[in-house]
GROMACS .gro file of C-alpha atoms in nm:
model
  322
    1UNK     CA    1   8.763   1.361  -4.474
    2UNK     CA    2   9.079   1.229  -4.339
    3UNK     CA    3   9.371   1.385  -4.593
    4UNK     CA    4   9.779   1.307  -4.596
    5UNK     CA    5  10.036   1.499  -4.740
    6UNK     CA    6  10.387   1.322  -4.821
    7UNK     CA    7  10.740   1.474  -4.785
    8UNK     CA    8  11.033   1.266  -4.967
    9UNK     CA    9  11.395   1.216  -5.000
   10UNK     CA   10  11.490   1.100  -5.323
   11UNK     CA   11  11.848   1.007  -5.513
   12UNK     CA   12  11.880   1.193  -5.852
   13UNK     CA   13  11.849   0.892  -6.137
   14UNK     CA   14  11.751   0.618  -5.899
   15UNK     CA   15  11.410   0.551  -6.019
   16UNK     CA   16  11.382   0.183  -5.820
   17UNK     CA   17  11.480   0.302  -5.518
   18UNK     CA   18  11.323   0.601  -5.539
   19UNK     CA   19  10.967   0.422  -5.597
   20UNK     CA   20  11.007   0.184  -5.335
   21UNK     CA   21  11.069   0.485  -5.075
   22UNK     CA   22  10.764   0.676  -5.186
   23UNK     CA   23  10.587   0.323  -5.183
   24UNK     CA   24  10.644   0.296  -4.821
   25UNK     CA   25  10.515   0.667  -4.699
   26UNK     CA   26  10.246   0.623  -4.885
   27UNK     CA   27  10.149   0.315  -4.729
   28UNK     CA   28  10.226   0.481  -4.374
   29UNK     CA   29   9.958   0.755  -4.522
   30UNK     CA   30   9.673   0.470  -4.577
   31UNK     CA   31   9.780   0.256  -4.254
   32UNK     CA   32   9.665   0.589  -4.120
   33UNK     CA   33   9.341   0.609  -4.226
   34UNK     CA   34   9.399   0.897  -4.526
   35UNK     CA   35   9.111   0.856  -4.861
   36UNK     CA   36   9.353   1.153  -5.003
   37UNK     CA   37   9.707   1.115  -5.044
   38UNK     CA   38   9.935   1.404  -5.197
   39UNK     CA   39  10.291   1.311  -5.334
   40UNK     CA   40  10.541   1.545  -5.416
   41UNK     CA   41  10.610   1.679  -5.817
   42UNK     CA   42  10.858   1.444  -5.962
   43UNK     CA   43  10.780   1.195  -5.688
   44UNK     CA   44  11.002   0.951  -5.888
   45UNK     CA   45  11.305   1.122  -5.890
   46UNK     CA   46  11.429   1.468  -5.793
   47UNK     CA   47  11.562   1.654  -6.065
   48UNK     CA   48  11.869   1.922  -6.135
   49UNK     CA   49  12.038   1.933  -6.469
   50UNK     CA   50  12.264   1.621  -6.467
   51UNK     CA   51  12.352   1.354  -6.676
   52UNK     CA   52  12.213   1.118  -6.476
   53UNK     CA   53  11.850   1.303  -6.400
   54UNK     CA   54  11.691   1.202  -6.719
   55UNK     CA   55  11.724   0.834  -6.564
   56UNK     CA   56  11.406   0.815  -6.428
   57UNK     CA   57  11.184   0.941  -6.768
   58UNK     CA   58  10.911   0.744  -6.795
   59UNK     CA   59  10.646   0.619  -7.086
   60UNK     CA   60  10.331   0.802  -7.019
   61UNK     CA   61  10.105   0.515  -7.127
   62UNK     CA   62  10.218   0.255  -6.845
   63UNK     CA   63  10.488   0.272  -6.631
   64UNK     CA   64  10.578   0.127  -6.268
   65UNK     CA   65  10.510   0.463  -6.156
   66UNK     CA   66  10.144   0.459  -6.271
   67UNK     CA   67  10.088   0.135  -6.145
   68UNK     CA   68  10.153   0.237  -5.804
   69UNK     CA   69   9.976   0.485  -5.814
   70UNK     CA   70   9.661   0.315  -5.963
   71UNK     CA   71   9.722  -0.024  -5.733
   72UNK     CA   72   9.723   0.190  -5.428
   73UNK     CA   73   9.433   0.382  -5.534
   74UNK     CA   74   9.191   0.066  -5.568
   75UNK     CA   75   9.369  -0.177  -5.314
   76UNK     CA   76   9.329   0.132  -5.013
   77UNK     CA   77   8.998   0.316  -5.171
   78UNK     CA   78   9.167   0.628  -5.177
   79UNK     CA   79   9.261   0.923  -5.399
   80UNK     CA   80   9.635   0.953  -5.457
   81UNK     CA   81   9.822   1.199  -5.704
   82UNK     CA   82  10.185   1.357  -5.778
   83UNK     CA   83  10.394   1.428  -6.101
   84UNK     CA   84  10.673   1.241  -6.289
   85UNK     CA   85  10.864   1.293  -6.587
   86UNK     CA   86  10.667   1.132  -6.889
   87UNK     CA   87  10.761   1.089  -7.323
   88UNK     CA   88  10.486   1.144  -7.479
   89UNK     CA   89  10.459   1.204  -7.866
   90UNK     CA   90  10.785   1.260  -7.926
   91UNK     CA   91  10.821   1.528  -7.627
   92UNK     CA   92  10.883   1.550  -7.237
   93UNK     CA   93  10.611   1.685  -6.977
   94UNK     CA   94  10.609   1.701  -6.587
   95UNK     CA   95  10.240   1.502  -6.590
   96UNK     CA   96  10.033   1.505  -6.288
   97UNK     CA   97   9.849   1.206  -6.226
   98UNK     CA   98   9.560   1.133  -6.001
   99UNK     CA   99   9.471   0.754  -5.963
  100UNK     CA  100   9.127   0.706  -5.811
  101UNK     CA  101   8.945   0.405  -5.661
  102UNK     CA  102   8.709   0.315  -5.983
  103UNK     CA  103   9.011   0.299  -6.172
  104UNK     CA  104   9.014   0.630  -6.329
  105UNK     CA  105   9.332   0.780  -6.438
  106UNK     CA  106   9.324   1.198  -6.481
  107UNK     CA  107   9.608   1.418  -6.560
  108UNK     CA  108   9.725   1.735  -6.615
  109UNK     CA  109  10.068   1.877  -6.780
  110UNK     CA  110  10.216   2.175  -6.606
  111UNK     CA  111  10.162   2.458  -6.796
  112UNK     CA  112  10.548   2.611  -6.746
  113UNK     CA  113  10.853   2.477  -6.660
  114UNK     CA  114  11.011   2.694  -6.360
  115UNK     CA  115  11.382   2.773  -6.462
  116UNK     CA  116  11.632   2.473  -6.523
  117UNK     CA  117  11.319   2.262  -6.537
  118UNK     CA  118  11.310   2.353  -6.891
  119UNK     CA  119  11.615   2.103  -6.954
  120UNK     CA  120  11.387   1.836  -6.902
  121UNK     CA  121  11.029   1.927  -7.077
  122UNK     CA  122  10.822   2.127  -7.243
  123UNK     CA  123  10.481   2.314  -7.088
  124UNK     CA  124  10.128   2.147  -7.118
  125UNK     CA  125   9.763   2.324  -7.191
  126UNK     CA  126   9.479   2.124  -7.018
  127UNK     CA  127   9.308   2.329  -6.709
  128UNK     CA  128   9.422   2.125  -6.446
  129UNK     CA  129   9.054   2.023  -6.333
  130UNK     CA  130   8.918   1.684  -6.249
  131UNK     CA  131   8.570   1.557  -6.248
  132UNK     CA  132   8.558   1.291  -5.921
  133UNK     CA  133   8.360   1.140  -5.691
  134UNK     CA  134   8.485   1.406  -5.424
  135UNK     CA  135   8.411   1.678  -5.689
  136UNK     CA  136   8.629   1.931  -5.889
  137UNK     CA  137   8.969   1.842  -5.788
  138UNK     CA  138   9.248   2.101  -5.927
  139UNK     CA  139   9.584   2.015  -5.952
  140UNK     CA  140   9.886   2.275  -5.933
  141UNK     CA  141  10.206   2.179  -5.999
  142UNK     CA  142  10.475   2.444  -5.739
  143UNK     CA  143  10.527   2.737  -5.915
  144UNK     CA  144  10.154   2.714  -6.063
  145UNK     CA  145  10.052   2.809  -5.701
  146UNK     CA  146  10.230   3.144  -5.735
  147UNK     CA  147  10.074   3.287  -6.128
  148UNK     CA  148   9.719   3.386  -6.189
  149UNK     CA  149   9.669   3.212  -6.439
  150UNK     CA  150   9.631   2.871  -6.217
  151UNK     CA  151   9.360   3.070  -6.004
  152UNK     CA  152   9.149   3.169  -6.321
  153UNK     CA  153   9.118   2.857  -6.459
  154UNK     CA  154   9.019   2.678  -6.144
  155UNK     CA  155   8.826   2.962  -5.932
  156UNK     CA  156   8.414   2.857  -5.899
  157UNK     CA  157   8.546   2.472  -6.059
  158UNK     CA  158   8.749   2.281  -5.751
  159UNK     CA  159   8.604   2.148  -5.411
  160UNK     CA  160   9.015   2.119  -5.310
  161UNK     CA  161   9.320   2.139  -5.477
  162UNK     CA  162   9.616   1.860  -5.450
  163UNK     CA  163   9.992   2.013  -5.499
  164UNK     CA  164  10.340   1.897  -5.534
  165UNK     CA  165  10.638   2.112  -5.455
  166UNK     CA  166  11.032   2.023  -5.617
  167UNK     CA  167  11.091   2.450  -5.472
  168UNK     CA  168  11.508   2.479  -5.407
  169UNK     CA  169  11.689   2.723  -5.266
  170UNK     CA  170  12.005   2.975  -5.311
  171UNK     CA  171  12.327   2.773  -5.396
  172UNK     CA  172  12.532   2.726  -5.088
  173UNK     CA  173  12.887   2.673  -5.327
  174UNK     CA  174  12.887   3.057  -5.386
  175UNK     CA  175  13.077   3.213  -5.151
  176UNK     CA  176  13.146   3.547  -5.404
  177UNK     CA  177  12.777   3.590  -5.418
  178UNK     CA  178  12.677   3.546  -5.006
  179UNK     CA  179  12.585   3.932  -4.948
  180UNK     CA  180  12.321   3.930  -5.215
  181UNK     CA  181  12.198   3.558  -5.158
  182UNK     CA  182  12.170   3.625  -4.776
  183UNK     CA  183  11.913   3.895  -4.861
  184UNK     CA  184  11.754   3.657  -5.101
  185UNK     CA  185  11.715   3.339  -4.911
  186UNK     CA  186  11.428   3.436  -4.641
  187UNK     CA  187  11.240   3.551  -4.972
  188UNK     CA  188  11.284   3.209  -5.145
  189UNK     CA  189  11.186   2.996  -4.818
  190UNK     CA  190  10.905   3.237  -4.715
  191UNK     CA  191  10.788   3.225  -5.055
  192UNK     CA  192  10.801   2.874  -5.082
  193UNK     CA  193  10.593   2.852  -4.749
  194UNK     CA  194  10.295   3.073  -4.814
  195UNK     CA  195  10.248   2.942  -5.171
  196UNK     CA  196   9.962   2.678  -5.019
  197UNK     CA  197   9.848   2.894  -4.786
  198UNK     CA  198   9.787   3.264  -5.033
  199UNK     CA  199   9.658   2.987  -5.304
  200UNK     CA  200   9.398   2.840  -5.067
  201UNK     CA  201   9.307   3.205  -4.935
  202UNK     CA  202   9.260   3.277  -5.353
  203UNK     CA  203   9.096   3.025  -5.470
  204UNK     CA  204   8.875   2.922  -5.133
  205UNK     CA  205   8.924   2.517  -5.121
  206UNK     CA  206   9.149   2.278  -4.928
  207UNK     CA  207   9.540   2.288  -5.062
  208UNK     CA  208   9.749   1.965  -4.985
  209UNK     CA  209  10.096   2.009  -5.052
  210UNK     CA  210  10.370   1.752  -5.065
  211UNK     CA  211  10.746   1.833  -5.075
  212UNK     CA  212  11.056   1.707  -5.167
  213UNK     CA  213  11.345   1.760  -4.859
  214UNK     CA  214  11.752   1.719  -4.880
  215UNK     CA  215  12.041   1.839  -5.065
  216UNK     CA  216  12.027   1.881  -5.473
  217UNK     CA  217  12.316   1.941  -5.662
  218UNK     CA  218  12.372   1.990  -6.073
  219UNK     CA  219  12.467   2.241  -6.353
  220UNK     CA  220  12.344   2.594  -6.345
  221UNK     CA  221  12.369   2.702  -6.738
  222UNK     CA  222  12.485   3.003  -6.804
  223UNK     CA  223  12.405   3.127  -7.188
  224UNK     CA  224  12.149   2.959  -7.426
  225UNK     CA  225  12.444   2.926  -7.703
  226UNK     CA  226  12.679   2.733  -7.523
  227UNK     CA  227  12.695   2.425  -7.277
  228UNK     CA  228  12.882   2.642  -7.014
  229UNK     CA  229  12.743   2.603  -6.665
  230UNK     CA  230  12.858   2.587  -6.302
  231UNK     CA  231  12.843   2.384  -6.050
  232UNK     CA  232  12.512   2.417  -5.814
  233UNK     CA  233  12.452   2.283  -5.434
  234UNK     CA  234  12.173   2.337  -5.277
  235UNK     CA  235  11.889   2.221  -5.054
  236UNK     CA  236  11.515   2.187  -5.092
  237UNK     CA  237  11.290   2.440  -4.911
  238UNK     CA  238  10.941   2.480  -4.787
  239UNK     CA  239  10.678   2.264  -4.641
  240UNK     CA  240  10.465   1.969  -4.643
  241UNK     CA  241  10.148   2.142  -4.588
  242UNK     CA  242   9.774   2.074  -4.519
  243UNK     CA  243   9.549   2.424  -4.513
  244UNK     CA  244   9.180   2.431  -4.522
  245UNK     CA  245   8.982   2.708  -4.738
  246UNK     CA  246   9.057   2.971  -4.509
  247UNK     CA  247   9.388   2.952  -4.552
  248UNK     CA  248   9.469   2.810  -4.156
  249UNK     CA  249   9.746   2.538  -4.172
  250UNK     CA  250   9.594   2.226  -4.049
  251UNK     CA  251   9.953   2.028  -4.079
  252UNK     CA  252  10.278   2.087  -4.141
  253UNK     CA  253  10.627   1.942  -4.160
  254UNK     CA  254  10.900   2.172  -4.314
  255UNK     CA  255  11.176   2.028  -4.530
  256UNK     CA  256  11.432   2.041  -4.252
  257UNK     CA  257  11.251   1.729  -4.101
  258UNK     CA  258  11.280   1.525  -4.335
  259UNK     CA  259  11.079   1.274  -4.493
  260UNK     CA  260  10.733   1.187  -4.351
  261UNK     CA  261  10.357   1.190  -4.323
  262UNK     CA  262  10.097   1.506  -4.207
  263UNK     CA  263   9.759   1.456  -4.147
  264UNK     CA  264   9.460   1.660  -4.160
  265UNK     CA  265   9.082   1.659  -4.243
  266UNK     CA  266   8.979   1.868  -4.428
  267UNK     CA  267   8.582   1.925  -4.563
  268UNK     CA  268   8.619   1.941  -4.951
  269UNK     CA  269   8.403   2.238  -5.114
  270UNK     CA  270   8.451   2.588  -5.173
  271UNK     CA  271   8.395   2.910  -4.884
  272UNK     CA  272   8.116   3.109  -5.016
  273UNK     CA  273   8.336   3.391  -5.027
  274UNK     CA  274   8.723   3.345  -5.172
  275UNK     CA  275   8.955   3.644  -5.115
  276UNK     CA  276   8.897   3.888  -5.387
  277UNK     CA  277   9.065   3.829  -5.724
  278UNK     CA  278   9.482   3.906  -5.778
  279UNK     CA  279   9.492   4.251  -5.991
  280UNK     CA  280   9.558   4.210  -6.288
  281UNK     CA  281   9.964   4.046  -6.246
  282UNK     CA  282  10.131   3.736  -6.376
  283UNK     CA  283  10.248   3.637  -6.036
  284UNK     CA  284  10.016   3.619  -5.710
  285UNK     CA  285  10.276   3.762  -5.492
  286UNK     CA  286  10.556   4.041  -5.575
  287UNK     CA  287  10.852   3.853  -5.666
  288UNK     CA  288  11.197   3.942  -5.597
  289UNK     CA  289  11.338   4.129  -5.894
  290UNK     CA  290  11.664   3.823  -5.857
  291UNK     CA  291  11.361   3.590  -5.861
  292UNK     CA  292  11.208   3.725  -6.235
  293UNK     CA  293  11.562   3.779  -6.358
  294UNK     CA  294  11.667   3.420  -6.270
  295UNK     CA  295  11.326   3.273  -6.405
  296UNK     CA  296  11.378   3.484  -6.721
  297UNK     CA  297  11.779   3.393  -6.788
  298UNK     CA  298  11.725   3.038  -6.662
  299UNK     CA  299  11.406   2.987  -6.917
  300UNK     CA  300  11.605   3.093  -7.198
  301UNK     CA  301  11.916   2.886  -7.104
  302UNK     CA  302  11.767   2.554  -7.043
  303UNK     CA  303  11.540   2.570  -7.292
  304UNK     CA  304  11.843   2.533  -7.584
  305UNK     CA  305  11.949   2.246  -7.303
  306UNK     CA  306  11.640   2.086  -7.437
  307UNK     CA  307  11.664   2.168  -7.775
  308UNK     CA  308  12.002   2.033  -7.793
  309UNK     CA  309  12.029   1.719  -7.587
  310UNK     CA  310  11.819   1.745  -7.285
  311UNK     CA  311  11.487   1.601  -7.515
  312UNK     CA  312  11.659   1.294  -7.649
  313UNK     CA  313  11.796   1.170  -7.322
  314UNK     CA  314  11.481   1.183  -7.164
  315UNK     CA  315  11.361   0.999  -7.501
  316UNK     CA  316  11.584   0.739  -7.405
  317UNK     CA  317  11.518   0.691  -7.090
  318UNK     CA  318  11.153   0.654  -7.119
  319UNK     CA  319  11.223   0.381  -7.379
  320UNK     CA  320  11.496   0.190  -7.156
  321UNK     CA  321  11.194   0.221  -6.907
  322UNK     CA  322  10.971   0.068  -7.073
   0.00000   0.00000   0.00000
């Protein structure tokens, strides 16, 4: 089957724009043939804490977003999937959608916001596995590719697994911390490139993995009691993968090419044989002690974000999105 993974370059807040530049890889992805079609997490809008980021919240009932997503699904006969930011119940979640041909609409909440994600929602508890014409299709939202977790629920359920990546990198406007960051920064990108590749090997199916590419810039928060933060610049890293069950990398386009289309077929099913369970860690590969002690201190920060403010603007989006 004939599979496309889409890289991006979106404005922070722009939701319009945004759309109608995701709108027109993904119809270079059909034009070429693809029944599977991978956008990026947060394909409407990339997001760094920022006044302006909550912009493109969304209802999760009916939104522009889904409609594309569900008109291009039955106008192409294809599969096509990737997150946004969604209200729902009084909350925010990063909800994956997958829009198929016969009109079905499936989605999945990622289970844990990744650092200053946590300004913008809260986590989500569904398995991440969809019953489709193609079979089990699991999705993992970026840092789900990299815990355990993801791999138990899935393993033995998913003929191939669609992904979306939002991974950035080491702030760039730090010039009292460039000894330590230069040692950090070939983790982050390698990292950030063998996610797809060590969760194919894992969980023996298909990965497709779509990435956001260009510069990001917002607040890093520095305490959970106070609104103190710093200014953070940075760029997107990784790649814009397509790897078959064995792991091999079929396609690729790294986030220093910018926006585009890969191609690949893949046969959907799992290998007889998946590489042996993880022992028994939270994360698949050994991350960076900076890694766990930013995930832990940027948790805790952005999660009072959310508490304090962060919820309600993305309330009010949604409802000015309506």
């Amino acid at each position: 089957m004939k599979v496309a993974a889409v890289q991006i370059r979106t404005r922070m807040g722009q939701l319009d724009d945004n759309l109608a530049h995701v709108a027109q890889l993904a119809a270079e992805a059909v034009a070429g043939g693809a029944r599977l079609v991978a956008l990026p997490e947060f394909f409407t809008g990339a997001l760094a804490p920022a006044v302006e980021a909550y912009r493109v919240a969304l209802p999760a009932a009916d939104n522009p977003a889904i409609r594309f997503l569900r008109d291009t699904a039955r106008q192409h006969t294809c599969h096509i999937g990737g997150s946004m930011l969604v209200a729902d119940g009084g909350e925010l979640y990063n909800r994956y959608y997958l829009a198929t041909p016969d009109g079905a609409l499936h989605q999945h909440d990622k289970d844990l916001p990744t650092m200053w994600e946590n300004c913008f929602y809260i986590g989500g508890q569904d398995d991440g596995v969809f019953e489709t014409a193609l079979g089990g299709i699991g999705a993992a939202v970026c840092w789900e590719l990299i815990r355990t977790q993801t791999l138990k629920r899935m393993r033995g359920r998913v003929s191939l697994v669609m992904t979306g990546t939002h991974w950035w990198h080491m702030p760039d406007n730090w010039p009292g911390a460039a000894t330590l960051l230069k040692r950090i920064a070939p983790l982050n990108r390698q990292m950030s490139e063998q996610a797809p590749v060590e969760f194919a090997r894992r969980i023996g199916a298909p990965v497709l993995q779509a990435s956001h590419c260009g510069a990001l810039r917002g607040d890093f928060y520095l305490s959970p009691y106070t609104d103190t933060c710093v200014p953070y610049a940075t760029e997107f890293v990784g790649a814009t993968q397509i790897v078959d069950a064995e792991g091999q990398v079929l396609a690729r386009r790294v986030t220093t090419e910018g926006p585009g289309v890969v191609f690949g077929e893949i046969t959907p099913g799992a290998r007889a044989a998946p590489v042996a369970p993880t022992r028994d860690q939270f994360w698949i590969p050994d991350l960076p002690l900076f890694h766990r002690m930013y995930w832990d201190q940027q948790n805790a920060a952005c999660k009072a974000v959310y508490r304090r403010h962060g919820r309600q603007r993305g309330l009010d989006a949604a409802h000015a999105n309506t």
